Coordinates of C-alpha atoms in Angstrom, one line a residue:
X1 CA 147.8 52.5 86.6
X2 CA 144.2 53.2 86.0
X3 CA 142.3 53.6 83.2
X4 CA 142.5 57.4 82.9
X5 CA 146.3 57.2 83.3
X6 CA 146.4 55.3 79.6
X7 CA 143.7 57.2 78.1
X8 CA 145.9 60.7 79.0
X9 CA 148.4 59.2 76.9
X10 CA 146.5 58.0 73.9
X11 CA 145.5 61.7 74.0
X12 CA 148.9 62.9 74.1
X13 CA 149.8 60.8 71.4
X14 CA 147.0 62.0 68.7
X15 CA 148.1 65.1 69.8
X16 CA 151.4 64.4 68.4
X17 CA 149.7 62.9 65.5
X18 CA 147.7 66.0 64.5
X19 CA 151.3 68.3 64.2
X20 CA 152.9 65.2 62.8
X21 CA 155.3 64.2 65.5
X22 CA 155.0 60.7 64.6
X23 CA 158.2 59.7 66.4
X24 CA 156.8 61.2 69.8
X25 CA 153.2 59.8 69.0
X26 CA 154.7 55.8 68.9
X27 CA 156.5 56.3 72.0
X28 CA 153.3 57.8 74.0
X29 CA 151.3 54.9 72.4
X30 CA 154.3 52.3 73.7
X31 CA 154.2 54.0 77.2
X32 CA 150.1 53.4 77.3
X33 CA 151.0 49.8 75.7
X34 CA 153.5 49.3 78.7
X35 CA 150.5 49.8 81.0
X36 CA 147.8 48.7 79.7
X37 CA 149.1 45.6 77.7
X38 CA 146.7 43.9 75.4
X39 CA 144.7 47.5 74.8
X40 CA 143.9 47.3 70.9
X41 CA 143.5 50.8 70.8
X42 CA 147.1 51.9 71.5
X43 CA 148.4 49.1 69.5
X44 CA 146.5 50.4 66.6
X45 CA 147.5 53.8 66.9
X46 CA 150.6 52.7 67.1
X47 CA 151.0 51.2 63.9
X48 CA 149.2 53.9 62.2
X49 CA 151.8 56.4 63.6
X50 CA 154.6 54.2 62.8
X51 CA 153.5 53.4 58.9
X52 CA 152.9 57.4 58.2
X53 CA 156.7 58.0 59.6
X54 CA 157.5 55.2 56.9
X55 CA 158.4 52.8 59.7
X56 CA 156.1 49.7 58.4
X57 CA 158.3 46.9 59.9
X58 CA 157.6 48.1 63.1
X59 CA 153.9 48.5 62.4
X60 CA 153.6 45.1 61.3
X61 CA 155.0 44.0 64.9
X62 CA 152.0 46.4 66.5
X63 CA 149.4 44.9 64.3
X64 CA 150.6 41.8 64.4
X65 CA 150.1 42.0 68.5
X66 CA 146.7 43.6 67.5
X67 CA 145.3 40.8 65.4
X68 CA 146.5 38.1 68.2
X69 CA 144.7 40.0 70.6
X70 CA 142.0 40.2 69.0
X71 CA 141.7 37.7 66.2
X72 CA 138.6 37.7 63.9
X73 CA 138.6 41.6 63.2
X74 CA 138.3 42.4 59.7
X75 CA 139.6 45.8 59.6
X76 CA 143.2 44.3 61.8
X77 CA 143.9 41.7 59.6
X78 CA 143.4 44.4 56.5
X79 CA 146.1 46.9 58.3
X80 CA 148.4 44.0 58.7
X81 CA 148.0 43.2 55.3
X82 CA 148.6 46.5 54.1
X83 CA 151.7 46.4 56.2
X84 CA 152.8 43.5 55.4
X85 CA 153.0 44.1 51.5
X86 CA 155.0 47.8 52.5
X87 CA 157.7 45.3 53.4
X88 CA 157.5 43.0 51.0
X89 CA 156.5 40.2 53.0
X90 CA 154.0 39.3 49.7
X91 CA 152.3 35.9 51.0
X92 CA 152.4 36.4 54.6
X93 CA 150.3 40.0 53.4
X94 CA 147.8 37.3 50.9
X95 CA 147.1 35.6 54.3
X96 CA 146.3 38.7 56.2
X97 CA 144.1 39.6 53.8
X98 CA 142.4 36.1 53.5
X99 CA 141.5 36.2 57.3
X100 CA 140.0 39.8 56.7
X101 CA 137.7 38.7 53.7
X102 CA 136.9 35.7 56.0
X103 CA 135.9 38.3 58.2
X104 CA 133.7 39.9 56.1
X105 CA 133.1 37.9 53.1
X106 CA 130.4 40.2 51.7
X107 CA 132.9 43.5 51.4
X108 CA 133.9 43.6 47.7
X109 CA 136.5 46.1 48.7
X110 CA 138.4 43.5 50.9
X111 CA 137.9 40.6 48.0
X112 CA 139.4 43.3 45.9
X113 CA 143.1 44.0 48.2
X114 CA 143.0 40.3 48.1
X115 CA 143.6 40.5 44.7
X116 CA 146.4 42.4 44.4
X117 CA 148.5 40.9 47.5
X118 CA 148.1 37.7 45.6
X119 CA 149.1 39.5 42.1
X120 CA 151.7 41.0 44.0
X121 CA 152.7 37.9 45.3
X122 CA 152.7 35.8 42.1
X123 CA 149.7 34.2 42.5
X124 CA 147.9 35.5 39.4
X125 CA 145.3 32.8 39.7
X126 CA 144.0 33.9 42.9
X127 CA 144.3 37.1 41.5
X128 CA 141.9 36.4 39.4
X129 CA 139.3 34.9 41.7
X130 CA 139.4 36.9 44.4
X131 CA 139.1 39.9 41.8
X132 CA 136.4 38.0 40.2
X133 CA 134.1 37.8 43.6
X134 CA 134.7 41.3 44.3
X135 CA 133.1 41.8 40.9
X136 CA 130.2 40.1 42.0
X137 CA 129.6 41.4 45.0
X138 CA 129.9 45.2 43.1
X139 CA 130.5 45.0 39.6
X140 CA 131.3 48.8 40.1
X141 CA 134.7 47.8 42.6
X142 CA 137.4 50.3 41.0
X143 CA 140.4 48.3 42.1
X144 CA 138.6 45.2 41.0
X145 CA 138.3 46.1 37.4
X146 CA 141.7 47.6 37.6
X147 CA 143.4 45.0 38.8
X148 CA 141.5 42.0 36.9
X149 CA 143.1 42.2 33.3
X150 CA 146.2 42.4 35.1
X151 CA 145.2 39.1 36.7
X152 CA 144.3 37.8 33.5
X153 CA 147.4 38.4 31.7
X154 CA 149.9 37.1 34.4
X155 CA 147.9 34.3 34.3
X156 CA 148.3 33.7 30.6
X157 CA 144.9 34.3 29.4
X158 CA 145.9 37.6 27.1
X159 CA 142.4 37.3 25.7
X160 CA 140.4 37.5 28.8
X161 CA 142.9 40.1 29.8
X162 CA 142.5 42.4 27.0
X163 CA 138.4 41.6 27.2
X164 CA 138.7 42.8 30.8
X165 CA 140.4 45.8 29.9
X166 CA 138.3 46.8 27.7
X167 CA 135.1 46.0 30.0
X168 CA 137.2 48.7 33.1
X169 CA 137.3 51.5 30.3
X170 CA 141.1 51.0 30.6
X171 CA 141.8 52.9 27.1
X172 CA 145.2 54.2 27.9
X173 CA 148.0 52.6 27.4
X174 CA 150.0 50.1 30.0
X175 CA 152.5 47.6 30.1
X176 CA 150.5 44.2 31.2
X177 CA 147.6 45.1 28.1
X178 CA 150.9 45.5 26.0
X179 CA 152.1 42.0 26.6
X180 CA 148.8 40.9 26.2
X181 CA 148.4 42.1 23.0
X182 CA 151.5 40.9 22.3
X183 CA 150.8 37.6 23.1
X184 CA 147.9 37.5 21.4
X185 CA 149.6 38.4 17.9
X186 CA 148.5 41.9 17.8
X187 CA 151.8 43.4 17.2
X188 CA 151.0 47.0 16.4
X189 CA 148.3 47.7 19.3
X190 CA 151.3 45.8 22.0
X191 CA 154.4 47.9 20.9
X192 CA 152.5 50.9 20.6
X193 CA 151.3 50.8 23.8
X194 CA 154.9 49.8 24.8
X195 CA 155.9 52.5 23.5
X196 CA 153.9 55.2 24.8
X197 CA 154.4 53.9 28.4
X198 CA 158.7 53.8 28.0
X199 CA 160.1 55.8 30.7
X200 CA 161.8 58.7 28.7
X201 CA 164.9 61.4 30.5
X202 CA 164.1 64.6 30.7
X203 CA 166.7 65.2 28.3
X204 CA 164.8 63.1 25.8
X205 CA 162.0 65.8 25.8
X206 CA 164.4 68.6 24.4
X207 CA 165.3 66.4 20.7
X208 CA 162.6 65.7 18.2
X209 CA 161.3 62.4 18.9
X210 CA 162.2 59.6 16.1
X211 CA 159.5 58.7 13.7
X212 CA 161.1 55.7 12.4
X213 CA 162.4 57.5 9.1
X214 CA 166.2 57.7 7.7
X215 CA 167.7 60.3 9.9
X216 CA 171.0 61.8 8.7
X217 CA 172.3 62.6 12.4
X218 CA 172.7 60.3 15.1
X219 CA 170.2 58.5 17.4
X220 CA 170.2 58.5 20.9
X221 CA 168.1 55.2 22.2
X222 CA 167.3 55.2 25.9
X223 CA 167.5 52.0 27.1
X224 CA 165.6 51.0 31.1
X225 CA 167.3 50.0 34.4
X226 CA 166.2 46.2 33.5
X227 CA 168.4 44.1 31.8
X228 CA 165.6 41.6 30.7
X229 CA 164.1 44.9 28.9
X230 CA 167.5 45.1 27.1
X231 CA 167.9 41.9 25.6
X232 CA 164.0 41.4 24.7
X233 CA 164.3 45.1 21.9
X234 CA 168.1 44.6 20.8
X235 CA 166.6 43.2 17.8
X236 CA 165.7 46.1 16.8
X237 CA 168.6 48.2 17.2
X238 CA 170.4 46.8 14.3
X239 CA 166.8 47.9 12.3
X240 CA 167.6 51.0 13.9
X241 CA 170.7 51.4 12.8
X242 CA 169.8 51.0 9.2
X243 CA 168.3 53.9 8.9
X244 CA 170.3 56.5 11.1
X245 CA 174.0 57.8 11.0
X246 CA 174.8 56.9 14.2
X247 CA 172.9 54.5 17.0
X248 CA 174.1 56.0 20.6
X249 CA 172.4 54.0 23.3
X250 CA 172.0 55.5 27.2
X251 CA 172.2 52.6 30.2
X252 CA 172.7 52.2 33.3
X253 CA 176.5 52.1 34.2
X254 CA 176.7 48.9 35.2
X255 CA 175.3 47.6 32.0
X256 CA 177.3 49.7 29.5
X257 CA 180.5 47.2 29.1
X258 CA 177.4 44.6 28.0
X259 CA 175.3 47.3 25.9
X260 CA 178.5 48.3 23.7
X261 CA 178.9 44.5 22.6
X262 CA 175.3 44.8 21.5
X263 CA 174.8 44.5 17.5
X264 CA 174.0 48.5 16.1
X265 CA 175.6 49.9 19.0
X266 CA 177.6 52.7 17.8
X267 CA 178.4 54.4 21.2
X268 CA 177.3 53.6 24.7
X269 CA 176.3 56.7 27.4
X270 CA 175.7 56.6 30.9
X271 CA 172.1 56.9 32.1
X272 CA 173.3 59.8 34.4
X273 CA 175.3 61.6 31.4
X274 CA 174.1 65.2 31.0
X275 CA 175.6 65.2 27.5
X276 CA 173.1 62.5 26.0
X277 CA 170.9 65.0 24.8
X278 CA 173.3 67.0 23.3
X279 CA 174.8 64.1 21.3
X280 CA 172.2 63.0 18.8
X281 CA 169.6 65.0 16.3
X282 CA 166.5 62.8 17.5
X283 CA 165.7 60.4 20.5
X284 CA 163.4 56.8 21.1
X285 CA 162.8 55.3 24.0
X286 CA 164.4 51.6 23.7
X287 CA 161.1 49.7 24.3
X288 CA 159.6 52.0 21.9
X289 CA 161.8 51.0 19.0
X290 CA 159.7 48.2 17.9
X291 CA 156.1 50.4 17.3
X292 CA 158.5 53.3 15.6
X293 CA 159.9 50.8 12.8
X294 CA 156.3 48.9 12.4
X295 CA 157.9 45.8 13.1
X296 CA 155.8 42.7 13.1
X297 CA 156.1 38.9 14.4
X298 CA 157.8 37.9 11.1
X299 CA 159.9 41.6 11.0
X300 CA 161.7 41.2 14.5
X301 CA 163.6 38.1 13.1
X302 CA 167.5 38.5 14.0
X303 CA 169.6 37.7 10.6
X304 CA 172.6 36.3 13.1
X305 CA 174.3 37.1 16.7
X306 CA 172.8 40.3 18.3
X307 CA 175.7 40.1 21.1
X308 CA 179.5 39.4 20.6
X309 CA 181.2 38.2 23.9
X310 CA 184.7 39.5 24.7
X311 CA 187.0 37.6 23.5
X312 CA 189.6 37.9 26.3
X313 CA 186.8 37.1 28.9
X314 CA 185.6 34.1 26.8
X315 CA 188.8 32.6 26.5
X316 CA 189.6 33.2 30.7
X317 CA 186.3 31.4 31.5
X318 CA 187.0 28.5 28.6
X319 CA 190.5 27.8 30.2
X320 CA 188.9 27.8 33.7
X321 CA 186.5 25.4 32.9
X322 CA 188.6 23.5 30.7
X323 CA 185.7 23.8 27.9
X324 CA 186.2 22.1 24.8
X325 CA 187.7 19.4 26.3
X326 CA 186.0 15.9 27.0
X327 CA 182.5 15.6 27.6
X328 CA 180.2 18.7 26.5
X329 CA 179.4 21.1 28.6
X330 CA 175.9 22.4 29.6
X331 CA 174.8 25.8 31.1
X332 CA 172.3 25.5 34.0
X333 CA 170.1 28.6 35.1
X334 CA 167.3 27.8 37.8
X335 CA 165.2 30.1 39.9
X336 CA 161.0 30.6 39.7
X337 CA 159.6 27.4 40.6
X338 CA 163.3 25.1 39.2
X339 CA 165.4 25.0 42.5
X340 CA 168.6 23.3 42.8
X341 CA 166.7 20.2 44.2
X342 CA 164.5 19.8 41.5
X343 CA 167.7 18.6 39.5
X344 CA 167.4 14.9 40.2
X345 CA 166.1 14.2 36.7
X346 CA 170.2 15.1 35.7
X347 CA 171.3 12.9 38.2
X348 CA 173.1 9.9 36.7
X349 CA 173.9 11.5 33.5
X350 CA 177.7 11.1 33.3
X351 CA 178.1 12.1 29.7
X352 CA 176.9 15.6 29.8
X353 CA 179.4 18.3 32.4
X354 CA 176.9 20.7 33.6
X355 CA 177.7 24.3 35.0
X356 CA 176.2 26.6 36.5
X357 CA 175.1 30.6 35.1
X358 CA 174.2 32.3 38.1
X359 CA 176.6 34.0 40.6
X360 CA 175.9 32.6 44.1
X361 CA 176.5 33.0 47.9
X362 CA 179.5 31.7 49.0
X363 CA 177.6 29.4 50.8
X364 CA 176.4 27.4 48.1
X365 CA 180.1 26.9 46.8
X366 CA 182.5 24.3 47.8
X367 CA 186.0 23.3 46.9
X368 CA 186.1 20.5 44.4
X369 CA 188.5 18.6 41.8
X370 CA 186.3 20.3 38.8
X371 CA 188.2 22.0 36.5
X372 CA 187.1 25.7 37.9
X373 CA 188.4 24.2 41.6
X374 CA 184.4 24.5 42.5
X375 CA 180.7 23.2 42.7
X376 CA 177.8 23.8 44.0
X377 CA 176.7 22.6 47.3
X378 CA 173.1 20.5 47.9
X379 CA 172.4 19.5 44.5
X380 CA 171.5 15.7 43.8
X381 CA 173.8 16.2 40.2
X382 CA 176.5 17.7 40.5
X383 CA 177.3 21.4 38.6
X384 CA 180.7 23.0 38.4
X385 CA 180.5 26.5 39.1
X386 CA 183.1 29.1 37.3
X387 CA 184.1 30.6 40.8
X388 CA 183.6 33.4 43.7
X389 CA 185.1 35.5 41.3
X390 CA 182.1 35.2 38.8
X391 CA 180.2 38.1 38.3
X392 CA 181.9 39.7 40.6
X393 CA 182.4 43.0 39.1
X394 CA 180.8 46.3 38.5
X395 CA 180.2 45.7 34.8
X396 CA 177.0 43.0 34.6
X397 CA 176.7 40.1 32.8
X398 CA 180.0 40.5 30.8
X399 CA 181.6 36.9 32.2
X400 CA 177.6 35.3 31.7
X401 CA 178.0 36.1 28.0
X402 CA 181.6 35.3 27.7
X403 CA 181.3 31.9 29.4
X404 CA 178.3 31.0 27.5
X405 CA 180.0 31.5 24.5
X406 CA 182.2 28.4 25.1
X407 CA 179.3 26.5 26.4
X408 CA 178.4 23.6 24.0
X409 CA 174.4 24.5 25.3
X410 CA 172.1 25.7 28.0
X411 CA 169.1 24.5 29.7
X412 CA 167.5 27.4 31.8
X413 CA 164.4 28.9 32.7
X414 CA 162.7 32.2 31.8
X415 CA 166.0 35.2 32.8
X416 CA 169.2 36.9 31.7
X417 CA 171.2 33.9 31.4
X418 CA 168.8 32.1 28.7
X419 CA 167.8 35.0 26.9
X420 CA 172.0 36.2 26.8
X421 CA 172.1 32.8 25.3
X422 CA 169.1 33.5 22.6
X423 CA 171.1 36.4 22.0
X424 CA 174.6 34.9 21.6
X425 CA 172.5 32.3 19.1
X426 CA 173.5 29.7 21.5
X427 CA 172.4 26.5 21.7
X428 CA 169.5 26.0 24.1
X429 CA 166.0 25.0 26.0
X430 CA 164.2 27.5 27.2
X431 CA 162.1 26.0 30.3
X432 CA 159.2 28.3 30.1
X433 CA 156.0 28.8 33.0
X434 CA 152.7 28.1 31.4
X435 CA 151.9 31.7 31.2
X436 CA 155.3 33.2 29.7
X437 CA 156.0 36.6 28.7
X438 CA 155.5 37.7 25.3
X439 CA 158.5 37.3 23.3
X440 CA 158.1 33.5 24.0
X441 CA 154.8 33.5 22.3
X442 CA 151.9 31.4 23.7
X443 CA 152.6 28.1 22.0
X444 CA 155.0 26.6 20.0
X445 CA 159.1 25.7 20.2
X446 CA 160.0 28.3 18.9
X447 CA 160.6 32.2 18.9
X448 CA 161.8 34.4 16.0
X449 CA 163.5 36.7 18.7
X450 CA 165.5 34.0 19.9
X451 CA 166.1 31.8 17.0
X452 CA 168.8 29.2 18.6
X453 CA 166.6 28.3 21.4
X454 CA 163.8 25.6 21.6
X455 CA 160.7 26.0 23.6
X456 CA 159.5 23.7 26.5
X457 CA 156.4 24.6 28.3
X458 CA 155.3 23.6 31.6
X459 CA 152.2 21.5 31.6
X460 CA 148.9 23.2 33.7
X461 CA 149.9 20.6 36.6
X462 CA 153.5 19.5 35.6
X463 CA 156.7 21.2 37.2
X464 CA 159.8 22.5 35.5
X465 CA 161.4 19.6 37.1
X466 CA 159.7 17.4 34.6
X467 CA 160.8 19.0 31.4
X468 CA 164.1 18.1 32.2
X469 CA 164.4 14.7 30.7
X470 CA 163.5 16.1 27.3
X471 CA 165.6 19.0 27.3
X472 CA 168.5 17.1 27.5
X473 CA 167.1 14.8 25.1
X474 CA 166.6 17.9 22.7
X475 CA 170.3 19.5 23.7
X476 CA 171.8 15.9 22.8
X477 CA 170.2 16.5 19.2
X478 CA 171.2 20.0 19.0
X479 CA 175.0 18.9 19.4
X480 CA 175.2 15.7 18.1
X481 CA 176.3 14.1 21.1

């Protein structure tokens, strides 16, 4: 087909473009693609029809064709990049971007979307440099100044990141400059910001809003979809509850078996529940508990157990497991940068059981002569695992807490499972990244939120995997082994 043929239908397909018929505009640019194979043109238009009808898997496999055809284009690799972070695919969008700034090394926008795919990919280092040279090149780059205290603070420098906040004009409030405060010991400037970002129902808006005072009716507190939020403010709840007639807290269903068992709970309501806001005489966002009371590092001190486990589920999991019995047993949680293979420093340790706190695929399970009947698979130690069953219900995290409850410790990283322990007042090492969020402080071994648990950091250039040895020398102290 000539020439004219293809460029009839590029035509056709911007037509389709214009009265957004995004659907018809791929396939005309497909058709074109069919004749004219490696035309750039058509591929691009492609992909830029297929990511405004929402489609961006499929424009990754257009730009993706683009940028092989035609490597070395600045402005491909950038559209891949872009497309690439739409579907998550976080490092594989870093890269895209990488080859783009390569590209075009003196464009302080590109430096700048390098940035944030490798904040958005965990890279917070990166982050930082790549914000850093876009900074250079224009000291004026919007998402650059944005994006660079955020940078900062997931790369645990809450000073630089509150300096570089300040520096961007960035005087509202926001989470990341919350946590860096935070860090950073400044208590009232953190959870007031905390505070006035909490997501709050529309519901919410119709009660007075709490100010922290006795109250002689109840108090709804709205409590987040995350979990992790949940456990990090139930400390203050009980505060809370000091000073009201009644605490009613709102979650999400699946968490309200595990809200109800929290301490100062009075009542649980679901999230989606219109009569919330007709239950209570004033409402507080969860988060924004902490900033209301005036609480301070030495204030947010739990006097005992901020969660009871079931005692039904506890003592299912306990006869499961046979715990109690024999050797102790440890909790194991892994996950962000501690994989099942970086275990080996528990290898040869035969008198400690170790289980695992995590449900998991059925493919990492296999039928063994542990007590539960199961293990996991791949791992040079080996950890008993309570069962398919585990977790395997609608309410979350109920059979976590009950089982850790007859667990004679834990050794996890940074999640639910350690901080479910911290709020059980557990036994436990908490295997922290060097830059860890703010309740774990930034140095020390210990935290007043969670009392029961000592603190092991991971060197600049170490790996979680190294920590190990120690905190099972620490959990041997902790029960008198």
């Amino acid at each position: 087909m000539t020439e004219t043929v293809v460029d009839q239908l590029l035509a056709r397909a911007a037509a389709a473009e214009a009265v957004h018929k995004w659907i018809e505009a791929v396939a005309l640019y497909e058709v074109a693609l069919v004749r004219s194979p490696d035309h750039v043109p058509a591929m691009l238009g492609a992909a830029a029809a297929a990511r405004a009808n929402g489609d961006h898997a499929r424009a990754v496999v257009f730009l993706t064709r683009a940028d092989r055809t035609e490597p070395g284009r600045a402005d491909i690799a950038a559209a891949l990049g872009e497309a690439l972070a739409a579907t998550s695919r976080l490092l594989e969008a870093a890269a895209a971007f990488e080859r783009a700034r390569a590209a075009r090394p003196l464009d302080a926008g590109l430096a700048a979307r390098l940035g944030l795919a490798r904040l958005a990919a965990g890279d917070a280092a990166g982050a930082v440099s790549a914000f850093e040279a876009a900074l250079r090149l224009d000291p004026a780059e919007p998402s650059a100044l944005g994006g660079l205290g955020s940078a900062l603070a997931a790369a645990g420098r809450p000073l630089a990141a509150v300096e570089a906040f300040r520096r961007a004009g960035q005087s509202r409030p926001r989470a990341d400059r919350a946590a860096a405060l935070l860090s950073l010991g400044d208590m009232a400037g953190g959870f007031a910001d905390l505070d006035a970002v909490a997501a709050r129902p529309a519901w919410a808006s119709r009660l007075p809003a709490w100010d922290g005072g006795p109250l002689d009716g109840p108090l709804v507190v709205s409590a987040g979809a995350d979990p992790l939020d949940l456990v990090a403010f139930a400390p203050a709840l009980p505060l809370a509850r000091s000073l009201v007639a009644e605490l009613i807290l709102v979650a999400p269903k699946p968490l309200m078996r595990f809200a109800a068992a929290l301490a100062g709970v009075g009542r649980v309501i679901a999230d989606n529940d219109d009569s919330a806001g007709r239950a209570a005489a004033a409402a507080a966002p969860l988060a924004g508990l902490p900033h209301r009371l005036g609480l301070t590092a030495g204030s947010f001190v739990p006097t005992g157990p901020l969660l009871a486990a079931e005692p039904l589920l506890a003592d299912r999991w306990s006869a499961r497991l046979e715990l109690g019995r024999g050797r102790p047993a440890i909790g194991l949680a892994w996950g962000g940068g501690l994989g099942p293979d970086d275990l080996v420093p528990l290898a040869g340790i035969g008198d400690l059981r170790f289980v695992a706190l995590e449900r998991l695929p059925s493919a990492m399970l296999a039928r063994s002569s542990a007590p539960s009947g199961w293990e996991v698979v791949g791992t040079p130690v080996r950890v008993e695992h309570p069962g398919p069953d585990f977790e395997a219900g609608v309410d979350a995290r109920v059979d976590c807490a009950a089982l850790l409850g007859g667990l004679d410790a834990v050794i996890a990283v940074d999640g639910l499972p350690l901080r479910l322990a911290g709020l059980l007042g557990r036994p436990g090492v908490a295997l922290l990244p060097a830059a860890a969020g703010w309740i774990w402080w930034l140095e020390g071994e210990k935290t007043p939120v969670y009392p029961s648990l000592s603190l092991l950091r991971q060197p600049p250039q170490g790996s979680f995997a190294g920590l190990l040895p120690d905190a099972v020398r620490r959990v041997r102290d902790r029960i008198r082994f």
